[in-house]
C-alpha cells in the first residue's frame, strides 16, 4: 500500500541553522500539507500546498518557513534561523483531489534544535 | 480555540472490552476524522464522518457525530492488544475550507492482553 515517506527520521541542529525536511507524498496525490507536534501537545497545522503554491498557512508558518516541490515527487519544508521552540515532530501529509479531506500522514521527522 | 478536546485522555482496558473516546469542538465543521498514532509513529487515518452524517461504521470502529452538541465519539469494539495507541480526533472547520485539520490532544488507549 502506498505510503507517505519522510526523511530524515531525526534531525538535530544548532539554533540559528537552517534545516530542510523532506517528504515524498503518495504518487497520485496533489494536495500536500505540513503539520507539527510539539512534545506532549496537539498536532498543529502549518501549511497546505496545491498546484505549486501555498493554499493556506497558519500563524506558526512565519517568514522563516518555506515549502517547495522541487520535482515531481518531493515536497520539502525549510526552516531558516531555527529557534529552540521549533523543536517538534514534523508530519507531512497528502491527499487526492477527489477526496482531499482525507489526509494521509507520513511517519514524521523529529527535529531537535539545541 | 478551534481545537478539539478528547475525553478521557487515558484509558486502560482488558482485551475484548470496548473502548469509547469522546471529542468536542467549538466551530461549524465540514467533517470530523479520527486518527491513530502508535508510539513514535505517524498518524493513521481511521474514519471520516461528514457533518450531515450521524453515525458511521468501519470494521470494529463506530463513530458518532452530534453537530448540535459539537461532539463525536469513537467506539472500538472487541479491543485487541494491537489497538494500543493514541487516538486523535481532527475536524475540518468550515471557516478554513477543507485545507486544514484541527487536532485534539489525543486519548492514550492501553489494551491489556
Short mmCIF file of C-alpha atoms in Angstrom, two decimals:
data_model
loop_
_atom_site.label_atom_id
_atom_site.label_comp_id
_atom_site.label_asym_id
_atom_site.label_seq_id
_atom_site.Cartn_x
_atom_site.Cartn_y
_atom_site.Cartn_z
CA UNK A 1 0.00 0.00 0.00
CA UNK A 2 1.42 3.41 -0.96
CA UNK A 3 2.70 5.50 1.93
CA UNK A 4 3.96 8.98 2.58
CA UNK A 5 7.64 8.83 3.45
CA UNK A 6 9.76 11.38 5.25
CA UNK A 7 13.47 11.90 5.71
CA UNK A 8 15.34 12.16 7.92
CA UNK A 9 13.57 10.43 10.79
CA UNK A 10 15.57 12.53 13.24
CA UNK A 11 17.39 15.82 12.82
CA UNK A 12 19.49 17.67 15.37
CA UNK A 13 20.59 21.19 14.60
CA UNK A 14 22.07 24.20 16.31
CA UNK A 15 19.90 27.24 16.93
CA UNK A 16 20.17 29.65 14.04
CA UNK A 17 20.92 27.00 11.46
CA UNK A 18 18.74 26.07 8.51
CA UNK A 19 17.07 22.69 8.14
CA UNK A 20 15.27 21.04 5.27
CA UNK A 21 12.76 18.33 5.98
CA UNK A 22 11.85 16.10 3.08
CA UNK A 23 8.68 14.28 2.18
CA UNK A 24 7.65 12.04 -0.65
CA UNK A 25 3.84 12.12 -0.89
CA UNK A 26 1.78 9.31 -2.33
CA UNK A 27 2.30 9.40 -6.07
CA UNK A 28 -1.15 10.39 -7.35
CA UNK A 29 -1.82 12.88 -4.56
CA UNK A 30 -1.92 16.55 -5.43
CA UNK A 31 -2.58 18.25 -2.10
CA UNK A 32 0.29 18.46 0.37
CA UNK A 33 0.48 19.55 3.97
CA UNK A 34 2.87 20.07 6.84
CA UNK A 35 1.88 19.74 10.48
CA UNK A 36 3.93 19.73 13.63
CA UNK A 37 3.53 18.27 17.10
CA UNK A 38 5.49 19.71 19.97
CA UNK A 39 6.12 17.03 22.58
CA UNK A 40 3.02 16.48 24.68
CA UNK A 41 0.94 18.94 22.68
CA UNK A 42 -1.58 18.82 19.87
CA UNK A 43 -0.81 18.32 16.23
CA UNK A 44 -0.84 21.78 14.63
CA UNK A 45 -1.40 22.74 11.02
CA UNK A 46 1.41 24.64 9.34
CA UNK A 47 0.68 24.88 5.63
CA UNK A 48 -1.16 23.39 2.69
CA UNK A 49 0.13 23.36 -0.87
CA UNK A 50 -1.56 22.75 -4.19
CA UNK A 51 -0.70 23.46 -7.79
CA UNK A 52 2.76 24.72 -6.84
CA UNK A 53 1.58 27.33 -4.45
CA UNK A 54 0.59 27.71 -0.82
CA UNK A 55 -3.17 27.34 -0.37
CA UNK A 56 -3.27 28.20 3.27
CA UNK A 57 -0.89 28.73 6.16
CA UNK A 58 -1.21 29.13 9.88
CA UNK A 59 0.21 31.80 12.13
CA UNK A 60 3.01 29.40 13.03
CA UNK A 61 4.24 29.46 9.44
CA UNK A 62 6.18 32.70 9.65
CA UNK A 63 8.71 34.05 7.17
CA UNK A 64 11.37 31.61 8.43
CA UNK A 65 9.37 28.77 6.94
CA UNK A 66 9.06 27.90 3.29
CA UNK A 67 7.82 24.95 1.26
CA UNK A 68 8.79 23.74 -2.14
CA UNK A 69 8.03 20.96 -4.56
CA UNK A 70 11.34 20.87 -6.39
CA UNK A 71 10.43 17.96 -8.63
CA UNK A 72 7.54 15.62 -9.31
CA UNK A 73 7.98 13.59 -6.17
CA UNK A 74 9.47 15.56 -3.29
CA UNK A 75 7.84 18.13 -1.03
CA UNK A 76 10.14 19.99 1.34
CA UNK A 77 9.82 22.19 4.40
CA UNK A 78 12.69 24.58 5.03
CA UNK A 79 13.14 26.34 8.33
CA UNK A 80 15.69 29.13 8.40
CA UNK A 81 17.24 30.61 11.54
CA UNK A 82 15.89 27.79 13.68
CA UNK A 83 14.78 28.52 17.22
CA UNK A 84 14.60 26.30 20.26
CA UNK A 85 10.82 26.36 20.04
CA UNK A 86 10.93 24.81 16.56
CA UNK A 87 11.79 21.51 18.23
CA UNK A 88 8.91 19.20 17.38
CA UNK A 89 7.80 16.25 15.31
CA UNK A 90 7.02 17.44 11.81
CA UNK A 91 4.48 15.49 9.78
CA UNK A 92 3.93 15.65 6.06
CA UNK A 93 0.54 14.65 4.65
CA UNK A 94 -1.04 14.36 1.24
CA UNK A 95 -4.46 13.83 -0.28
CA UNK A 96 -6.13 13.28 -3.62
CA UNK A 97 -8.38 15.83 -5.36
CA UNK A 98 -11.47 13.63 -5.28
CA UNK A 99 -11.10 13.13 -1.51
CA UNK A 100 -8.87 15.91 -0.29
CA UNK A 101 -10.42 15.84 3.17
CA UNK A 102 -8.76 12.50 3.91
CA UNK A 103 -5.13 13.26 4.59
CA UNK A 104 -2.51 10.53 4.70
CA UNK A 105 0.35 11.21 7.04
CA UNK A 106 3.99 10.24 6.95
CA UNK A 107 5.89 8.86 9.95
CA UNK A 108 7.31 12.26 10.85
CA UNK A 109 10.71 13.87 11.34
CA UNK A 110 11.73 14.62 14.89
CA UNK A 111 13.59 17.93 14.91
CA UNK A 112 15.64 18.95 17.89
CA UNK A 113 17.08 22.46 18.00
CA UNK A 114 19.88 22.92 20.52
CA UNK B 1 -9.83 27.84 20.20
CA UNK B 2 -10.94 25.61 17.36
CA UNK B 3 -9.07 22.63 18.63
CA UNK B 4 -10.99 19.52 19.55
CA UNK B 5 -10.75 18.12 23.03
CA UNK B 6 -10.93 14.41 23.76
CA UNK B 7 -12.27 12.89 26.93
CA UNK B 8 -10.98 10.77 28.65
CA UNK B 9 -7.33 11.27 27.91
CA UNK B 10 -6.10 7.90 29.13
CA UNK B 11 -7.92 4.60 29.04
CA UNK B 12 -6.76 1.16 30.12
CA UNK B 13 -8.94 -1.83 29.27
CA UNK B 14 -8.77 -5.59 29.02
CA UNK B 15 -8.56 -7.23 25.65
CA UNK B 16 -12.04 -7.96 24.36
CA UNK B 17 -13.63 -4.98 26.07
CA UNK B 18 -14.96 -1.95 24.23
CA UNK B 19 -13.19 1.40 24.32
CA UNK B 20 -15.05 4.66 23.95
CA UNK B 21 -13.50 8.06 23.43
CA UNK B 22 -15.15 11.43 23.08
CA UNK B 23 -14.21 14.58 21.30
CA UNK B 24 -15.69 18.05 21.29
CA UNK B 25 -15.12 21.05 19.10
CA UNK B 26 -16.22 24.63 19.02
CA UNK B 27 -16.95 25.66 15.43
CA UNK B 28 -19.04 24.57 12.47
CA UNK B 29 -17.30 21.76 10.67
CA UNK B 30 -17.18 20.15 7.25
CA UNK B 31 -16.20 16.80 8.66
CA UNK B 32 -14.52 15.12 11.59
CA UNK B 33 -11.92 12.40 11.40
CA UNK B 34 -10.26 10.02 13.79
CA UNK B 35 -6.60 9.07 13.57
CA UNK B 36 -4.47 6.57 15.42
CA UNK B 37 -0.85 7.07 16.35
CA UNK B 38 1.31 4.25 17.58
CA UNK B 39 4.18 5.34 19.80
CA UNK B 40 6.71 7.34 17.82
CA UNK B 41 4.97 6.68 14.53
CA UNK B 42 2.87 8.66 12.09
CA UNK B 43 -0.85 9.28 12.13
CA UNK B 44 -3.01 6.60 10.55
CA UNK B 45 -6.38 7.66 9.21
CA UNK B 46 -9.20 5.58 10.68
CA UNK B 47 -12.53 7.05 9.67
CA UNK B 48 -14.15 10.25 8.43
CA UNK B 49 -17.67 11.36 9.22
CA UNK B 50 -19.24 14.27 7.40
CA UNK B 51 -21.26 16.99 9.07
CA UNK B 52 -24.51 15.65 7.61
CA UNK B 53 -23.88 12.14 8.94
CA UNK B 54 -24.74 10.93 12.43
CA UNK B 55 -23.08 7.55 12.61
CA UNK B 56 -20.55 5.59 10.64
CA UNK B 57 -19.04 2.14 10.95
CA UNK B 58 -15.78 0.69 9.72
CA UNK B 59 -14.93 -2.80 10.91
CA UNK B 60 -14.71 -2.67 14.70
CA UNK B 61 -14.95 1.11 14.72
CA UNK B 62 -18.11 3.08 15.26
CA UNK B 63 -18.11 6.86 15.10
CA UNK B 64 -20.97 9.15 16.02
CA UNK B 65 -21.30 12.84 15.40
CA UNK B 66 -23.67 15.22 17.13
CA UNK B 67 -23.36 18.61 15.49
CA UNK B 68 -25.86 20.18 17.88
CA UNK B 69 -23.59 19.30 20.79
CA UNK B 70 -20.43 19.71 18.70
CA UNK B 71 -19.17 16.34 19.82
CA UNK B 72 -18.10 13.00 18.44
CA UNK B 73 -17.37 9.60 19.90
CA UNK B 74 -15.21 6.74 18.72
CA UNK B 75 -16.06 3.24 19.86
CA UNK B 76 -13.66 0.36 19.35
CA UNK B 77 -15.40 -2.93 19.90
CA UNK B 78 -13.74 -6.17 20.99
CA UNK B 79 -10.42 -4.44 21.57
CA UNK B 80 -7.12 -6.14 20.84
CA UNK B 81 -3.65 -5.57 22.20
CA UNK B 82 -2.74 -4.12 18.80
CA UNK B 83 -5.27 -1.34 19.37
CA UNK B 84 -2.92 0.13 21.99
CA UNK B 85 -2.18 3.60 20.65
CA UNK B 86 -3.11 7.25 20.91
CA UNK B 87 -6.32 8.26 19.18
CA UNK B 88 -6.88 11.77 17.88
CA UNK B 89 -9.92 13.46 16.53
CA UNK B 90 -9.40 16.13 13.91
CA UNK B 91 -12.02 18.40 12.49
CA UNK B 92 -12.16 20.49 9.38
CA UNK B 93 -13.59 23.90 10.32
CA UNK B 94 -15.95 25.43 7.78
CA UNK B 95 -14.09 28.70 8.07
CA UNK B 96 -10.94 27.04 6.80
CA UNK B 97 -12.43 25.16 3.87
CA UNK B 98 -11.03 21.67 3.54
CA UNK B 99 -7.38 22.55 3.68
CA UNK B 100 -6.52 22.21 7.31
CA UNK B 101 -7.30 19.85 10.13
CA UNK B 102 -7.56 20.96 13.74
CA UNK B 103 -6.46 18.17 16.06
CA UNK B 104 -7.36 17.40 19.63
CA UNK B 105 -4.85 16.35 22.28
CA UNK B 106 -5.50 12.67 21.93
CA UNK B 107 -6.53 9.70 24.01
CA UNK B 108 -3.97 7.15 25.12
CA UNK B 109 -5.54 3.71 24.99
CA UNK B 110 -3.82 0.70 26.51
CA UNK B 111 -5.32 -2.71 25.82
CA UNK B 112 -4.08 -5.30 28.27
CA UNK B 113 -3.78 -8.82 26.84
#
